C-alpha cells in the first residue's frame, strides 16, 4: 500500500476553523487512494487549554515538582486530546478514522523521559487500520518504552514522530503542515522579505534547523534522509505546494531550483561570548579551559584558538557557571552577553570566492560589528550583538538577493 504521512503542528489544530483546513487536506489526500497517517501536535500555544505549555503551567505552581516519568505522562495528554478531537471531526464528516497514542502506533523509545530517542517503529497496528480503510490519527511527540512507560521526544518531537512513521511505512511523502508557506530563506518573524524556497536538500535544511530555524526538527530531517523519504513543508492554511526536501542530486532536477551560493539564513540569540587572552599565555591554557567546560557539561561553540588564548561562546544560561570555572582556573575572562549567532547557509558556497567579503561588506555598510566568525564548507557563522541581529539578518538577506527567490521562480513559470 502506498502511504502518505501528514503532520499538523500546534497552530494548525488550535481551533475549529484551523481543524477545518486540516480536514480539507485530509479529504484531498484521501482522494488519491493512498493510505493516510496523520500525526498531530497538541492544540495551540501557551494559554490555550490543552497546549503543551499550558499543561506545564499546571505543575509550575508546585515549583515544577514532578518526576520526569510523570511529567511525560502529563505532557503526552496534549497530543492525545488533539488526536481524539481530530478523529471525532473526521468521523462526523463520514471519514472512518482511528486515534492512536505514539505507543499504540508502535513507536518504541529509550527511557530518557523528556527527550526520548526512537529505537524502533513497529507499524503493524497502523497497517491493519489502513487496510480496513481508516485514516490513522497518531498523537505526535511521544512513544513508549519496551516496558510500556510513556515517553515524550522533546520540543519539535511531532516532526520526528512523522518522519519516523514515514520511514517505517516507506511513505511516498511526509507532509509537514505548519503556519508558514514552507521553508523560507529566513525566519519570517524577523526578516520581512523572507521567501519560501521551492526545494532544498536534506543537508541544507538540517543545517538551517540545527542553526536555529525551528520550522522543522533536525532529528526529523535526519531520519527522513537516512530512509530516503521526501518531506514537504507547507502551509495548513493554503493549497501551496510548499518546500520539497530531498537529496542534493535530486534538488538540482526540480522545477524552481536556482543555482545560488546562499540558500538561507538562520540565527540563535541568547549567546554569550567569552574571551581568555593573556600576553604570556601558558602553553596549556586552551586545554585547561575546554577541559573544564567539558567536565561540567557546558557546550562550547564558535571556538577560535590563538597562541594568546581563546574566544568561544556558550549559551546565555551557562554564562555564570562558565565564568566561575574560568576564575577557578585563575583566568579573568572578558564576557560579552546578549550576542546572536547568525548562520549564512548554502550548499553552493563551497570554494566560491567572495562570500565572506560580501558578508563583511553588508554588515559594515550598516555599521554592525562582527564580534567573531567561523566557517565550514556550507556555512559561515558571524557573531553580532543581539540588538543588531534583526538589522544584520535583513542586510545579509538583501546582500545575497534572497528576496528574489520566488520572483525568479514566478518568471520561470510565466515563460
Ligand atoms: P508547528 O507548530 O507547526 O510545528 P513551529 O512554530 O514549530 O510550527 O514552526 C513554524 C515557525 O518556524 C514559523 O511560524 C516561523 O516563524 C519559524 N521559522 C523560523 N525559521 C524559519 C524558516 N527559515 N522558514 C520557515 N519558518 C521559519
Ligand atoms: Mg514545530
Short mmCIF file of C-alpha atoms and ligand atoms in Angstrom, two decimals:
data_model
loop_
_atom_site.label_atom_id
_atom_site.label_comp_id
_atom_site.label_asym_id
_atom_site.label_seq_id
_atom_site.Cartn_x
_atom_site.Cartn_y
_atom_site.Cartn_z
CA UNK A 1 0.00 0.00 0.00
CA UNK A 2 1.27 3.49 -0.84
CA UNK A 3 1.15 5.66 2.26
CA UNK A 4 1.31 9.40 2.92
CA UNK A 5 2.07 10.88 6.33
CA UNK A 6 0.68 14.31 7.12
CA UNK A 7 1.80 16.15 10.26
CA UNK A 8 -0.10 19.13 11.61
CA UNK A 9 1.59 21.47 14.12
CA UNK A 10 0.06 23.24 17.12
CA UNK A 11 -1.41 26.27 15.34
CA UNK A 12 -2.82 24.01 12.60
CA UNK A 13 -5.09 22.20 15.08
CA UNK A 14 -5.65 25.04 17.55
CA UNK A 15 -9.34 25.71 16.89
CA UNK A 16 -12.36 24.58 14.91
CA UNK A 17 -11.55 26.88 11.99
CA UNK A 18 -7.98 25.61 11.73
CA UNK A 19 -9.15 21.99 12.00
CA UNK A 20 -11.45 22.65 9.01
CA UNK A 21 -8.32 23.41 6.98
CA UNK A 22 -6.78 20.19 8.27
CA UNK A 23 -9.90 18.37 7.15
CA UNK A 24 -9.53 19.88 3.67
CA UNK A 25 -6.01 18.48 3.29
CA UNK A 26 -7.09 15.08 4.58
CA UNK A 27 -10.05 14.91 2.19
CA UNK A 28 -7.83 15.87 -0.75
CA UNK A 29 -5.24 13.24 0.13
CA UNK A 30 -7.93 10.57 0.62
CA UNK A 31 -8.98 11.12 -2.99
CA UNK A 32 -5.61 9.85 -4.19
CA UNK A 33 -6.47 6.45 -2.73
CA UNK A 34 -3.26 6.27 -0.69
CA UNK A 35 -3.21 5.13 2.91
CA UNK A 36 -3.15 8.15 5.20
CA UNK A 37 -1.45 8.55 8.58
CA UNK A 38 -2.00 11.89 10.29
CA UNK A 39 0.33 12.99 13.11
CA UNK A 40 -0.85 15.84 15.32
CA UNK A 41 0.75 18.15 17.86
CA UNK A 42 -1.02 19.48 20.95
CA UNK A 43 -3.61 22.15 20.20
CA UNK A 44 -2.44 25.77 20.20
CA UNK A 45 0.13 27.73 22.14
CA UNK A 46 0.60 28.71 25.81
CA UNK A 47 -2.64 29.96 27.33
CA UNK A 48 -4.83 27.73 25.19
CA UNK A 49 -6.32 24.98 27.37
CA UNK A 50 -4.60 21.85 26.02
CA UNK A 51 -1.34 23.29 24.73
CA UNK A 52 1.91 21.74 25.99
CA UNK A 53 2.95 24.91 27.84
CA UNK A 54 -0.46 25.14 29.49
CA UNK A 55 -0.09 21.59 30.78
CA UNK A 56 3.34 22.54 32.14
CA UNK A 57 1.77 25.51 33.94
CA UNK A 58 -0.25 23.00 35.99
CA UNK A 59 2.90 21.95 37.82
CA UNK A 60 4.66 25.31 37.83
CA UNK A 61 2.52 26.34 40.82
CA UNK A 62 4.14 23.47 42.71
CA UNK A 63 7.64 24.58 41.82
CA UNK A 64 7.65 22.10 38.89
CA UNK A 65 7.96 19.25 41.34
CA UNK A 66 7.11 16.13 39.38
CA UNK A 67 9.41 13.28 38.44
CA UNK A 68 10.38 13.10 34.76
CA UNK A 69 8.29 9.98 34.24
CA UNK A 70 5.09 11.62 35.47
CA UNK A 71 5.93 14.83 33.63
CA UNK A 72 5.92 12.82 30.40
CA UNK A 73 2.55 11.32 31.34
CA UNK A 74 1.19 14.84 31.76
CA UNK A 75 2.75 16.19 28.57
CA UNK A 76 1.64 13.27 26.44
CA UNK A 77 -2.00 14.21 27.14
CA UNK A 78 -1.89 17.28 24.86
CA UNK A 79 -1.33 15.22 21.70
CA UNK A 80 -3.78 12.52 22.78
CA UNK A 81 -6.52 15.15 23.21
CA UNK A 82 -5.62 16.62 19.83
CA UNK A 83 -5.70 13.22 18.07
CA UNK A 84 -9.06 12.37 19.65
CA UNK A 85 -10.61 15.73 18.73
CA UNK A 86 -9.49 15.39 15.10
CA UNK A 87 -10.74 11.79 14.91
CA UNK A 88 -14.13 13.00 16.14
CA UNK A 89 -14.23 15.64 13.40
CA UNK A 90 -13.29 13.07 10.74
CA UNK A 91 -15.95 10.62 11.94
CA UNK A 92 -18.55 13.39 11.97
CA UNK A 93 -17.62 14.09 8.32
CA UNK A 94 -18.14 10.43 7.46
CA UNK A 95 -14.41 9.64 7.18
CA UNK A 96 -13.55 6.45 9.05
CA UNK A 97 -10.67 7.22 11.41
CA UNK A 98 -8.96 5.87 14.49
CA UNK A 99 -6.80 7.67 17.08
CA UNK A 100 -3.64 6.06 18.47
CA UNK A 101 -1.13 7.15 21.10
CA UNK A 102 2.50 7.10 19.99
CA UNK A 103 2.97 3.80 21.81
CA UNK A 104 -0.12 2.24 20.24
CA UNK A 105 1.20 3.37 16.86
CA UNK A 106 4.31 1.25 17.50
CA UNK A 107 6.83 3.95 18.39
CA UNK A 108 9.36 2.37 20.76
CA UNK A 109 11.79 4.69 22.55
CA UNK A 110 14.55 4.56 25.12
CA UNK A 111 13.65 5.75 28.63
CA UNK A 112 15.17 9.25 28.53
CA UNK A 113 11.99 10.91 29.76
CA UNK A 114 11.52 14.36 28.27
CA UNK A 115 13.86 13.78 25.34
CA UNK A 116 13.50 10.12 24.43
CA UNK A 117 15.04 8.74 21.25
CA UNK A 118 13.12 6.43 18.94
CA UNK A 119 14.66 2.96 18.90
CA UNK A 120 12.22 1.21 16.65
CA UNK A 121 8.84 1.56 14.98
CA UNK A 122 6.53 -1.40 14.64
CA UNK A 123 3.88 -0.29 12.16
CA UNK A 124 1.69 -3.43 12.32
CA UNK A 125 -1.22 -1.77 14.18
CA UNK A 126 -1.19 1.19 11.77
CA UNK A 127 -1.07 -1.11 8.76
CA UNK A 128 -4.07 -3.13 9.86
CA UNK A 129 -6.13 0.04 10.40
CA UNK A 130 -5.02 1.37 6.99
CA UNK A 131 -6.04 -1.88 5.36
CA UNK A 132 -9.51 -1.50 6.80
CA UNK A 133 -9.72 1.89 5.08
CA UNK A 134 -9.28 4.12 8.10
CA UNK A 135 -7.32 7.33 8.45
CA UNK A 136 -4.91 6.67 11.31
CA UNK A 137 -4.51 9.71 13.56
CA UNK A 138 -1.40 9.43 15.73
CA UNK A 139 -0.57 11.55 18.77
CA UNK A 140 2.81 13.10 17.93
CA UNK A 141 5.77 13.82 20.22
CA UNK A 142 5.51 10.57 22.18
CA UNK A 143 6.37 6.91 22.33
CA UNK A 144 6.55 4.02 24.71
CA UNK A 145 9.49 2.19 26.23
CA UNK A 146 9.79 -1.57 25.93
CA UNK A 147 8.41 -1.72 29.49
CA UNK A 148 5.30 0.22 28.48
CA UNK A 149 6.26 3.56 30.03
CA UNK A 150 5.02 6.65 28.17
CA UNK A 151 7.81 8.95 26.98
CA UNK A 152 7.99 12.26 25.12
CA UNK A 153 10.53 13.16 22.44
CA UNK A 154 11.35 16.77 23.33
CA UNK A 155 10.48 20.02 21.54
CA UNK A 156 9.67 19.59 17.88
CA UNK A 157 9.07 15.90 18.62
CA UNK A 158 5.98 15.61 16.44
CA UNK A 159 8.13 16.25 13.38
CA UNK A 160 10.25 13.29 14.47
CA UNK A 161 7.16 11.12 15.03
CA UNK A 162 6.04 11.93 11.49
CA UNK A 163 9.28 11.11 9.70
CA UNK A 164 9.90 8.00 11.85
CA UNK A 165 6.45 6.68 10.90
CA UNK A 166 7.12 7.72 7.31
CA UNK A 167 10.36 5.73 7.31
CA UNK A 168 8.74 2.64 8.88
CA UNK A 169 5.85 2.73 6.41
CA UNK A 170 8.15 3.54 3.45
CA UNK A 171 5.84 6.52 2.84
CA UNK A 172 5.74 8.17 -0.55
CA UNK A 173 5.79 11.57 1.19
CA UNK A 174 5.82 13.15 4.63
CA UNK A 175 3.93 16.45 4.56
CA UNK A 176 4.78 18.76 7.47
CA UNK A 177 1.90 21.26 7.65
CA UNK A 178 2.56 24.44 9.60
CA UNK A 179 1.66 28.14 9.81
CA UNK A 180 4.05 29.37 7.09
CA UNK A 181 4.25 28.66 3.35
CA UNK A 182 7.24 26.34 3.61
CA UNK A 183 10.88 26.67 4.47
CA UNK A 184 11.70 30.30 3.99
CA UNK A 185 15.01 31.98 3.24
CA UNK A 186 15.00 33.28 6.86
CA UNK A 187 12.66 33.39 9.84
CA UNK A 188 9.70 35.46 8.57
CA UNK A 189 9.11 36.81 12.08
CA UNK A 190 12.38 38.72 11.76
CA UNK A 191 13.09 39.18 8.06
CA UNK A 192 10.05 40.66 6.36
CA UNK A 193 11.35 39.83 2.88
CA UNK A 194 11.87 36.13 3.64
CA UNK A 195 10.65 33.96 0.74
CA UNK A 196 9.58 30.32 0.55
CA UNK A 197 12.13 28.02 -1.08
CA UNK A 198 10.62 25.67 -3.68
CA UNK A 199 13.16 22.93 -2.99
CA UNK A 200 16.09 22.32 -0.61
CA UNK A 201 18.35 19.39 0.16
CA UNK A 202 18.20 17.38 3.38
CA UNK A 203 21.66 18.70 4.22
CA UNK A 204 20.65 22.33 3.79
CA UNK A 205 17.53 22.15 5.90
CA UNK A 206 19.21 20.05 8.51
CA UNK A 207 21.92 22.70 8.63
CA UNK A 208 19.34 25.50 8.88
CA UNK A 209 17.39 23.62 11.56
CA UNK A 210 20.40 22.89 13.72
CA UNK A 211 21.44 26.54 13.43
CA UNK A 212 18.16 27.75 14.88
CA UNK A 213 15.48 27.67 12.14
CA UNK A 214 12.79 25.95 14.14
CA UNK A 215 10.49 25.22 11.19
CA UNK A 216 11.39 21.52 11.35
CA UNK A 217 13.32 19.50 13.91
CA UNK A 218 16.83 18.43 12.77
CA UNK A 219 16.33 14.89 14.09
CA UNK A 220 13.23 14.55 11.92
CA UNK A 221 15.24 15.53 8.84
CA UNK A 222 17.99 13.07 9.72
CA UNK A 223 15.53 10.18 9.94
CA UNK A 224 13.93 11.07 6.59
CA UNK A 225 17.31 11.44 4.93
CA UNK A 226 18.52 8.04 6.13
CA UNK A 227 15.35 6.40 4.84
CA UNK A 228 15.28 8.47 1.64
CA UNK A 229 11.73 9.69 2.29
CA UNK A 230 10.90 13.06 0.72
CA UNK A 231 9.45 15.74 3.00
CA UNK A 232 7.30 18.68 2.05
CA UNK A 233 6.97 21.62 4.46
CA UNK A 234 3.79 23.51 3.62
CA UNK A 235 1.00 25.69 4.95
CA UNK A 236 -2.17 24.31 6.50
CA UNK A 237 -3.95 27.49 5.56
CA UNK A 238 -3.31 27.46 1.80
CA UNK A 239 -3.04 24.99 -1.06
CA UNK A 240 0.55 25.91 -1.89
CA UNK A 241 2.98 23.07 -2.61
CA UNK A 242 5.42 24.39 -0.02
CA UNK A 243 9.06 23.31 0.07
CA UNK A 244 10.22 19.91 -1.13
CA UNK A 245 13.12 18.46 0.85
CA UNK A 246 15.09 15.76 -0.94
CA UNK A 247 18.62 14.62 -1.87
CA UNK A 248 21.06 17.26 -3.11
CA UNK A 249 21.34 15.48 -6.50
CA UNK A 250 17.56 15.38 -6.88
CA UNK A 251 17.23 19.03 -5.83
CA UNK A 252 19.05 20.09 -8.98
CA UNK A 253 16.46 18.42 -11.18
CA UNK A 254 13.46 20.06 -9.51
CA UNK A 255 11.50 22.88 -11.12
CA UNK A 256 12.20 26.12 -9.32
CA UNK A 257 15.72 25.19 -8.31
CA UNK A 258 18.09 28.09 -8.65
CA UNK A 259 21.85 27.68 -8.61
CA UNK A 260 22.84 30.01 -5.82
CA UNK A 261 25.61 30.39 -3.37
CA UNK A 262 23.45 31.02 -0.32
CA UNK A 263 20.17 29.25 0.38
CA UNK A 264 19.09 30.83 3.62
CA UNK A 265 19.85 32.38 6.98
CA UNK A 266 19.29 31.10 10.48
CA UNK A 267 20.01 32.52 13.89
CA UNK A 268 20.30 31.87 17.61
CA UNK A 269 20.07 34.58 20.19
CA UNK A 270 20.86 34.26 23.86
CA UNK A 271 24.55 33.63 23.26
CA UNK A 272 27.48 34.81 25.42
CA UNK A 273 30.99 35.34 24.11
CA UNK A 274 33.86 34.52 26.45
CA UNK A 275 37.43 35.55 25.73
CA UNK A 276 40.51 34.50 27.67
CA UNK A 277 43.64 36.15 26.34
CA UNK A 278 46.99 36.71 28.02
CA UNK A 279 50.23 38.33 26.90
CA UNK A 280 52.16 35.33 28.12
CA UNK A 281 49.57 32.63 27.90
CA UNK A 282 50.58 29.28 29.41
CA UNK A 283 51.04 26.67 26.69
CA UNK A 284 48.13 24.60 28.06
CA UNK A 285 45.62 27.45 28.53
CA UNK A 286 43.28 26.18 25.81
CA UNK A 287 43.37 22.64 27.12
CA UNK A 288 42.56 23.74 30.66
CA UNK A 289 39.68 25.95 29.53
CA UNK A 290 37.97 23.38 27.33
CA UNK A 291 38.59 20.53 29.72
CA UNK A 292 36.85 22.50 32.50
CA UNK A 293 33.89 23.30 30.24
CA UNK A 294 33.55 19.68 29.11
CA UNK A 295 33.86 18.27 32.63
CA UNK A 296 30.96 20.48 33.69
CA UNK A 297 28.70 19.74 30.75
CA UNK A 298 28.93 23.22 29.21
CA UNK A 299 28.81 23.04 25.46
CA UNK A 300 31.04 25.47 23.65
CA UNK A 301 30.64 26.91 20.19
CA UNK A 302 32.35 29.29 17.72
CA UNK A 303 35.76 28.36 19.03
CA UNK A 304 38.76 30.43 17.93
CA UNK A 305 42.08 29.28 19.35
CA UNK A 306 45.14 31.52 19.11
CA UNK A 307 48.58 31.49 20.75
CA UNK A 308 47.40 34.28 23.07
CA UNK A 309 44.24 32.49 24.20
CA UNK A 310 40.73 31.59 23.14
CA UNK A 311 37.41 33.11 22.17
CA UNK A 312 34.30 30.97 22.32
CA UNK A 313 30.60 31.17 23.01
CA UNK A 314 28.26 29.48 25.45
CA UNK A 315 24.52 29.60 25.95
CA UNK A 316 23.38 32.59 27.98
CA UNK A 317 22.10 30.21 30.65
CA UNK A 318 25.60 28.72 31.09
CA UNK A 319 27.32 32.10 31.47
CA UNK A 320 27.72 32.33 35.24
CA UNK A 321 28.86 28.73 35.60
CA UNK A 322 31.40 29.15 32.78
CA UNK A 323 32.78 32.36 34.30
CA UNK A 324 33.01 30.71 37.71
CA UNK A 325 35.02 27.82 36.23
CA UNK A 326 37.39 30.17 34.39
CA UNK A 327 38.03 32.17 37.57
CA UNK A 328 38.70 28.93 39.39
CA UNK A 329 41.45 28.28 36.83
CA UNK A 330 42.84 31.73 37.59
CA UNK A 331 41.67 33.37 34.35
CA UNK A 332 39.65 36.56 34.16
CA UNK A 333 37.53 36.23 31.02
CA UNK A 334 36.09 39.09 29.02
CA UNK A 335 32.34 38.43 28.98
CA UNK A 336 30.09 39.76 26.26
CA UNK A 337 26.45 38.87 26.87
CA UNK A 338 23.40 39.30 24.62
CA UNK A 339 25.00 38.15 21.41
CA UNK A 340 23.38 36.43 18.45
CA UNK A 341 24.93 33.82 16.19
CA UNK A 342 23.90 34.24 12.57
CA UNK A 343 24.36 31.46 10.03
CA UNK A 344 24.67 32.04 6.32
CA UNK A 345 23.94 28.68 4.75
CA UNK A 346 24.33 27.27 1.28
CA UNK A 347 25.45 24.06 -0.36
CA UNK A 348 26.74 26.22 -3.22
CA UNK A 349 29.29 28.27 -1.25
CA UNK A 350 31.93 25.55 -1.13
CA UNK A 351 35.01 27.00 -2.80
CA UNK A 352 33.11 30.04 -4.04
CA UNK A 353 35.29 33.13 -3.54
CA UNK A 354 33.94 36.37 -2.12
CA UNK A 355 31.22 35.08 0.17
CA UNK A 356 32.91 36.32 3.33
CA UNK A 357 33.73 39.62 1.67
CA UNK A 358 30.06 40.08 0.84
CA UNK A 359 29.04 39.33 4.43
CA UNK A 360 31.56 41.78 5.85
CA UNK A 361 30.53 44.44 3.35
CA UNK A 362 26.82 44.04 4.10
CA UNK A 363 27.36 44.35 7.83
CA UNK A 364 29.95 47.11 7.63
CA UNK A 365 27.61 49.19 5.48
CA UNK A 366 25.16 49.13 8.37
CA UNK A 367 27.88 49.78 10.95
CA UNK A 368 27.36 46.38 12.52
CA UNK A 369 30.49 44.88 14.06
CA UNK A 370 31.34 41.24 13.65
CA UNK A 371 32.41 40.02 17.09
CA UNK A 372 33.64 36.65 15.87
CA UNK A 373 33.24 34.36 12.89
CA UNK A 374 33.81 30.80 11.74
CA UNK A 375 33.11 28.81 8.61
CA UNK A 376 32.66 25.35 7.17
CA UNK A 377 32.21 24.38 3.53
CA UNK A 378 28.44 25.02 3.67
CA UNK A 379 28.05 27.67 6.39
CA UNK A 380 29.56 30.93 7.56
CA UNK A 381 28.76 31.98 11.11
CA UNK A 382 29.04 35.51 12.44
CA UNK A 383 28.50 36.69 15.98
CA UNK A 384 26.86 40.10 16.41
CA UNK A 385 25.15 41.86 19.28
CA UNK A 386 21.56 40.82 19.85
CA UNK A 387 20.41 44.43 19.46
CA UNK A 388 21.75 44.39 15.88
CA UNK A 389 20.55 40.89 15.00
CA UNK A 390 17.42 41.81 13.03
CA UNK A 391 19.21 44.55 11.13
CA UNK A 392 22.10 42.19 10.35
CA UNK A 393 19.77 39.47 9.07
CA UNK A 394 17.96 41.97 6.84
CA UNK A 395 21.30 43.21 5.49
CA UNK A 396 22.58 39.70 4.71
CA UNK A 397 19.25 38.70 3.20
CA UNK A 398 19.39 41.62 0.80
CA UNK A 399 23.12 41.20 0.05
CA UNK A 400 22.61 37.65 -1.18
CA UNK A 401 19.45 38.52 -3.11
CA UNK A 402 17.38 36.05 -1.12
CA UNK A 403 14.24 38.17 -1.53
CA UNK A 404 14.42 37.34 -5.27
CA UNK A 405 13.94 33.61 -4.73
CA UNK A 406 10.24 33.45 -5.51
CA UNK A 407 10.04 36.18 -8.11
CA UNK A 408 12.63 34.33 -10.21
CA UNK A 409 10.52 31.22 -9.94
CA UNK A 410 7.40 33.08 -11.00
CA UNK A 411 9.22 34.44 -14.06
CA UNK A 412 10.22 30.90 -14.99
CA UNK A 413 6.62 29.80 -14.76
CA UNK A 414 5.37 32.75 -16.86
CA UNK A 415 7.69 31.80 -19.70
P1 LIG B 1 4.49 23.96 14.23
O1 LIG B 1 3.72 24.20 15.48
O2 LIG B 1 3.60 23.85 13.03
O3 LIG B 1 5.46 22.84 14.35
P2 LIG B 1 6.68 25.83 14.55
O4 LIG B 1 6.39 27.08 15.31
O5 LIG B 1 7.42 24.74 15.24
O6 LIG B 1 5.29 25.30 13.96
O7 LIG B 1 7.47 26.17 13.20
C1 LIG B 1 6.96 27.15 12.30
C2 LIG B 1 7.62 28.50 12.58
O8 LIG B 1 9.01 28.41 12.33
C3 LIG B 1 7.15 29.60 11.69
O9 LIG B 1 5.98 30.23 12.18
C4 LIG B 1 8.36 30.55 11.63
O10 LIG B 1 8.19 31.66 12.48
C5 LIG B 1 9.50 29.74 12.21
N1 LIG B 1 10.67 29.74 11.32
C6 LIG B 1 11.95 30.01 11.70
N2 LIG B 1 12.77 29.95 10.67
C7 LIG B 1 12.05 29.63 9.58
C8 LIG B 1 12.35 29.41 8.21
N3 LIG B 1 13.60 29.51 7.73
N4 LIG B 1 11.34 29.08 7.38
C9 LIG B 1 10.08 28.97 7.85
N5 LIG B 1 9.73 29.17 9.13
C10 LIG B 1 10.69 29.50 10.00
MG1 LIG B 2 7.41 22.65 15.20
#
